[in-house]
Amino acid sequence: MFAQCLPRPSIRALPAFLLMVIILPLLAGCGYNTIPTQEERAKAAWSEVLNQYQRRADLIPNLVETVRGYASHEKETLDSVVEARAKATQTTLPPDALNDPQKFKAFQDSQSGLTSALSRLLAITENYPDLKANQNFLALQAQLEGTENRIAVARRDYIEAVRVYNTTLKTFPSILWAKLWFTDAQPFQNFTVPEDKIQVPKVNFN
């Protein structure tokens, strides 16, 4: 009697609906959602890396101009920082390209170049006591130091998120989903230099 009261399309859809009710919990329990979940976590971690690198890039123009006011004859060093910043900001890597080794290497190289240029710039400030006492420079120094720490944390979190995601693609049972369903899922690239080996600008002049 109840079946006769249902519209004909509902009766036809009932087996499919019941099948979904049974299968979906099984899929979740077997790790079906693990790959997309870990992928999104890795992408979110990468977005934070980009945010912190951009934060550093935003500080550099004011830092360069402050140093220029006291050490204008250090033109070569100042220009190298400006050029390195331009290259770093032009070399972008959206989350969707994290599985491209060439693009990832280009991005990492550009940021490493900027780190080196900043280190050289900050090294020359040791020769200018008046600059080191300038309040604007001291404020920029504190902001840069905080940003470098944030970059290190963001990189660490990304490295861990990628480790988990890449491992998920290679281990059972998620490897079955990778081969049968998430066929487009590819391992993400990771930083090639260990975090504890990264040379960051030394900004403590005390």
mmCIF file of C-alpha atoms in Angstrom:
data_model
loop_
_atom_site.group_PDB
_atom_site.id
_atom_site.type_symbol
_atom_site.label_atom_id
_atom_site.label_comp_id
_atom_site.label_asym_id
_atom_site.label_seq_id
_atom_site.Cartn_x
_atom_site.Cartn_y
_atom_site.Cartn_z
ATOM 1 C CA MET A 1 0.000 0.000 0.000
ATOM 2 C CA PHE A 2 2.792 2.433 0.924
ATOM 3 C CA ALA A 3 4.675 1.624 -2.267
ATOM 4 C CA GLN A 4 1.568 2.362 -4.314
ATOM 5 C CA CYS A 5 1.334 5.806 -2.718
ATOM 6 C CA LEU A 6 4.894 6.721 -3.720
ATOM 7 C CA PRO A 7 5.453 8.488 -7.038
ATOM 8 C CA ARG A 8 6.867 6.186 -9.664
ATOM 9 C CA PRO A 9 10.313 8.026 -9.830
ATOM 10 C CA SER A 10 10.739 7.609 -6.050
ATOM 11 C CA ILE A 11 10.182 3.881 -6.292
ATOM 12 C CA ARG A 12 12.799 3.636 -9.014
ATOM 13 C CA ALA A 13 15.285 5.707 -7.025
ATOM 14 C CA LEU A 14 14.754 3.778 -3.812
ATOM 15 C CA PRO A 15 17.290 0.979 -4.530
ATOM 16 C CA ALA A 16 19.960 3.533 -5.432
ATOM 17 C CA PHE A 17 19.194 5.532 -2.307
ATOM 18 C CA LEU A 18 19.426 2.459 -0.090
ATOM 19 C CA LEU A 19 22.672 1.497 -1.781
ATOM 20 C CA MET A 20 24.123 4.936 -1.004
ATOM 21 C CA VAL A 21 22.999 4.691 2.619
ATOM 22 C CA ILE A 22 24.860 1.403 2.940
ATOM 23 C CA ILE A 23 27.956 2.218 0.879
ATOM 24 C CA LEU A 24 28.800 5.760 2.010
ATOM 25 C CA PRO A 25 29.593 4.814 5.628
ATOM 26 C CA LEU A 26 31.678 1.939 4.337
ATOM 27 C CA LEU A 27 33.585 4.254 2.025
ATOM 28 C CA ALA A 28 34.303 6.661 4.862
ATOM 29 C CA GLY A 29 35.402 3.825 7.114
ATOM 30 C CA CYS A 30 37.761 2.471 4.464
ATOM 31 C CA GLY A 31 39.584 5.762 4.037
ATOM 32 C CA TYR A 32 37.826 7.036 0.921
ATOM 33 C CA ASN A 33 37.985 10.614 2.235
ATOM 34 C CA THR A 34 41.585 10.401 3.396
ATOM 35 C CA ILE A 35 43.240 11.444 0.119
ATOM 36 C CA PRO A 36 41.174 14.590 -0.552
ATOM 37 C CA THR A 37 41.347 15.543 3.128
ATOM 38 C CA GLN A 38 45.138 15.298 3.294
ATOM 39 C CA GLU A 39 45.482 17.031 -0.062
ATOM 40 C CA GLU A 40 43.464 20.017 1.119
ATOM 41 C CA ARG A 41 45.483 20.196 4.338
ATOM 42 C CA ALA A 42 48.716 20.295 2.357
ATOM 43 C CA LYS A 43 47.332 23.022 0.090
ATOM 44 C CA ALA A 44 46.224 25.048 3.102
ATOM 45 C CA ALA A 45 49.686 24.695 4.641
ATOM 46 C CA TRP A 46 51.224 25.898 1.371
ATOM 47 C CA SER A 47 48.926 28.920 1.323
ATOM 48 C CA GLU A 48 50.313 29.879 4.730
ATOM 49 C CA VAL A 49 53.858 29.553 3.388
ATOM 50 C CA LEU A 50 52.928 31.947 0.588
ATOM 51 C CA ASN A 51 51.339 34.359 3.063
ATOM 52 C CA GLN A 52 54.501 34.557 5.144
ATOM 53 C CA TYR A 53 56.793 34.973 2.132
ATOM 54 C CA GLN A 54 54.535 37.777 0.931
ATOM 55 C CA ARG A 55 54.689 39.365 4.377
ATOM 56 C CA ARG A 56 58.485 39.399 4.097
ATOM 57 C CA ALA A 57 58.364 40.852 0.599
ATOM 58 C CA ASP A 58 56.096 43.654 1.821
ATOM 59 C CA LEU A 59 58.651 44.660 4.470
ATOM 60 C CA ILE A 60 61.590 44.922 2.080
ATOM 61 C CA PRO A 61 60.856 48.257 0.310
ATOM 62 C CA ASN A 62 60.747 50.144 3.628
ATOM 63 C CA LEU A 63 63.835 48.294 4.851
ATOM 64 C CA VAL A 64 65.789 49.149 1.705
ATOM 65 C CA GLU A 65 64.796 52.809 1.816
ATOM 66 C CA THR A 66 65.709 53.075 5.488
ATOM 67 C CA VAL A 67 69.153 51.596 4.865
ATOM 68 C CA ARG A 68 69.602 53.761 1.766
ATOM 69 C CA GLY A 69 69.116 56.858 3.897
ATOM 70 C CA TYR A 70 72.231 55.979 5.903
ATOM 71 C CA ALA A 71 74.247 53.957 3.404
ATOM 72 C CA SER A 72 73.356 55.218 -0.053
ATOM 73 C CA HIS A 73 76.803 54.287 -1.399
ATOM 74 C CA GLU A 74 76.018 50.584 -0.777
ATOM 75 C CA LYS A 75 74.180 50.717 -4.084
ATOM 76 C CA GLU A 76 75.163 47.255 -5.320
ATOM 77 C CA THR A 77 73.866 45.524 -2.200
ATOM 78 C CA LEU A 78 70.683 47.571 -2.133
ATOM 79 C CA ASP A 79 69.995 46.916 -5.813
ATOM 80 C CA SER A 80 70.573 43.184 -5.362
ATOM 81 C CA VAL A 81 67.861 43.068 -2.698
ATOM 82 C CA VAL A 82 65.430 44.963 -4.913
ATOM 83 C CA GLU A 83 66.140 42.637 -7.840
ATOM 84 C CA ALA A 84 65.852 39.512 -5.691
ATOM 85 C CA ARG A 85 62.534 40.738 -4.299
ATOM 86 C CA ALA A 86 61.206 41.386 -7.804
ATOM 87 C CA LYS A 87 62.170 37.884 -8.915
ATOM 88 C CA ALA A 88 60.690 36.287 -5.806
ATOM 89 C CA THR A 89 57.358 38.069 -6.162
ATOM 90 C CA GLN A 90 57.148 37.249 -9.876
ATOM 91 C CA THR A 91 57.876 33.546 -9.352
ATOM 92 C CA THR A 92 54.526 32.306 -8.107
ATOM 93 C CA LEU A 93 53.393 28.788 -7.277
ATOM 94 C CA PRO A 94 49.659 28.268 -6.692
ATOM 95 C CA PRO A 95 48.548 25.228 -4.670
ATOM 96 C CA ASP A 96 47.350 23.484 -7.841
ATOM 97 C CA ALA A 97 50.945 23.365 -9.145
ATOM 98 C CA LEU A 98 52.546 21.755 -6.104
ATOM 99 C CA ASN A 99 53.153 18.532 -8.026
ATOM 100 C CA ASP A 100 55.358 20.271 -10.607
ATOM 101 C CA PRO A 101 59.037 19.790 -9.638
ATOM 102 C CA GLN A 102 60.394 22.459 -12.007
ATOM 103 C CA LYS A 103 57.985 25.155 -10.829
ATOM 104 C CA PHE A 104 58.578 24.245 -7.201
ATOM 105 C CA LYS A 105 62.360 24.435 -7.654
ATOM 106 C CA ALA A 106 62.073 27.807 -9.396
ATOM 107 C CA PHE A 107 59.984 29.127 -6.522
ATOM 108 C CA GLN A 108 62.363 27.778 -3.888
ATOM 109 C CA ASP A 109 65.407 29.173 -5.717
ATOM 110 C CA SER A 110 63.857 32.634 -5.980
ATOM 111 C CA GLN A 111 63.052 32.733 -2.267
ATOM 112 C CA SER A 112 66.527 31.447 -1.389
ATOM 113 C CA GLY A 113 68.016 34.200 -3.537
ATOM 114 C CA LEU A 114 66.026 36.784 -1.631
ATOM 115 C CA THR A 115 67.124 35.305 1.689
ATOM 116 C CA SER A 116 70.781 35.557 0.637
ATOM 117 C CA ALA A 117 70.384 39.130 -0.579
ATOM 118 C CA LEU A 118 68.724 40.114 2.695
ATOM 119 C CA SER A 119 71.552 38.525 4.663
ATOM 120 C CA ARG A 120 74.107 40.613 2.774
ATOM 121 C CA LEU A 121 72.085 43.773 3.281
ATOM 122 C CA LEU A 122 71.724 43.236 7.010
ATOM 123 C CA ALA A 123 75.407 42.402 7.332
ATOM 124 C CA ILE A 124 76.482 45.825 6.035
ATOM 125 C CA THR A 125 74.333 47.611 8.604
ATOM 126 C CA GLU A 126 76.888 46.599 11.235
ATOM 127 C CA ASN A 127 79.068 49.384 9.825
ATOM 128 C CA TYR A 128 76.458 52.098 10.490
ATOM 129 C CA PRO A 129 75.799 52.724 14.209
ATOM 130 C CA ASP A 130 73.380 55.570 13.479
ATOM 131 C CA LEU A 131 71.288 53.271 11.290
ATOM 132 C CA LYS A 132 71.239 50.578 13.960
ATOM 133 C CA ALA A 133 69.884 53.139 16.426
ATOM 134 C CA ASN A 134 67.185 54.412 14.069
ATOM 135 C CA GLN A 135 63.726 53.690 15.468
ATOM 136 C CA ASN A 136 62.223 52.909 12.083
ATOM 137 C CA PHE A 137 65.012 50.447 11.374
ATOM 138 C CA LEU A 138 64.575 48.836 14.799
ATOM 139 C CA ALA A 139 60.868 48.373 14.115
ATOM 140 C CA LEU A 140 61.585 46.835 10.721
ATOM 141 C CA GLN A 141 64.217 44.622 12.329
ATOM 142 C CA ALA A 142 61.652 43.267 14.803
ATOM 143 C CA GLN A 143 59.065 42.703 12.079
ATOM 144 C CA LEU A 144 61.564 40.931 9.852
ATOM 145 C CA GLU A 145 62.725 38.708 12.684
ATOM 146 C CA GLY A 146 59.126 37.765 13.470
ATOM 147 C CA THR A 147 58.419 37.092 9.808
ATOM 148 C CA GLU A 148 61.443 34.821 9.427
ATOM 149 C CA ASN A 149 60.205 32.834 12.412
ATOM 150 C CA ARG A 150 56.748 32.589 10.865
ATOM 151 C CA ILE A 151 58.262 31.415 7.586
ATOM 152 C CA ALA A 152 60.170 28.681 9.411
ATOM 153 C CA VAL A 153 56.994 27.519 11.178
ATOM 154 C CA ALA A 154 54.936 27.628 7.972
ATOM 155 C CA ARG A 155 57.569 25.638 6.095
ATOM 156 C CA ARG A 156 57.705 23.066 8.889
ATOM 157 C CA ASP A 157 53.928 22.655 8.842
ATOM 158 C CA TYR A 158 53.910 22.317 5.067
ATOM 159 C CA ILE A 159 56.697 19.728 5.122
ATOM 160 C CA GLU A 160 54.704 17.636 7.605
ATOM 161 C CA ALA A 161 51.423 18.024 5.690
ATOM 162 C CA VAL A 162 53.093 16.916 2.459
ATOM 163 C CA ARG A 163 54.746 13.982 4.195
ATOM 164 C CA VAL A 164 51.352 12.782 5.406
ATOM 165 C CA TYR A 165 49.674 13.347 2.031
ATOM 166 C CA ASN A 166 52.424 11.665 -0.003
ATOM 167 C CA THR A 167 52.475 8.733 2.400
ATOM 168 C CA THR A 168 48.709 8.402 2.045
ATOM 169 C CA LEU A 169 49.092 7.966 -1.717
ATOM 170 C CA LYS A 170 51.510 5.070 -1.200
ATOM 171 C CA THR A 171 50.028 3.107 1.702
ATOM 172 C CA PHE A 172 47.140 0.690 2.104
ATOM 173 C CA PRO A 173 44.167 1.060 1.952
ATOM 174 C CA SER A 174 44.295 4.595 0.536
ATOM 175 C CA ILE A 175 46.548 3.487 -2.324
ATOM 176 C CA LEU A 176 43.566 1.531 -3.669
ATOM 177 C CA TRP A 177 41.485 4.691 -3.814
ATOM 178 C CA ALA A 178 44.386 6.517 -5.476
ATOM 179 C CA LYS A 179 44.561 3.930 -8.242
ATOM 180 C CA LEU A 180 40.850 3.306 -8.688
ATOM 181 C CA TRP A 181 39.224 6.660 -7.978
ATOM 182 C CA PHE A 182 41.609 9.569 -7.324
ATOM 183 C CA THR A 183 43.719 8.867 -10.394
ATOM 184 C CA ASP A 184 44.693 12.533 -10.769
ATOM 185 C CA ALA A 185 46.187 12.718 -7.267
ATOM 186 C CA GLN A 186 49.955 13.193 -7.513
ATOM 187 C CA PRO A 187 52.606 13.555 -4.783
ATOM 188 C CA PHE A 188 53.420 17.143 -3.845
ATOM 189 C CA GLN A 189 56.907 18.570 -4.021
ATOM 190 C CA ASN A 190 58.709 19.422 -0.816
ATOM 191 C CA PHE A 191 61.565 21.682 0.248
ATOM 192 C CA THR A 192 64.919 20.133 -0.568
ATOM 193 C CA VAL A 193 66.861 21.955 2.163
ATOM 194 C CA PRO A 194 66.237 20.723 5.720
ATOM 195 C CA GLU A 195 64.630 23.347 7.915
ATOM 196 C CA ASP A 196 67.550 23.411 10.350
ATOM 197 C CA LYS A 197 69.941 24.126 7.456
ATOM 198 C CA ILE A 198 68.047 27.122 6.086
ATOM 199 C CA GLN A 199 70.106 30.302 6.302
ATOM 200 C CA VAL A 200 67.846 33.113 7.468
ATOM 201 C CA PRO A 201 68.843 36.744 7.890
ATOM 202 C CA LYS A 202 70.314 37.512 11.292
ATOM 203 C CA VAL A 203 68.485 40.545 12.552
ATOM 204 C CA ASN A 204 69.593 40.735 16.159
ATOM 205 C CA PHE A 205 72.004 43.678 16.528
ATOM 206 C CA ASN A 206 72.144 43.828 20.304
#
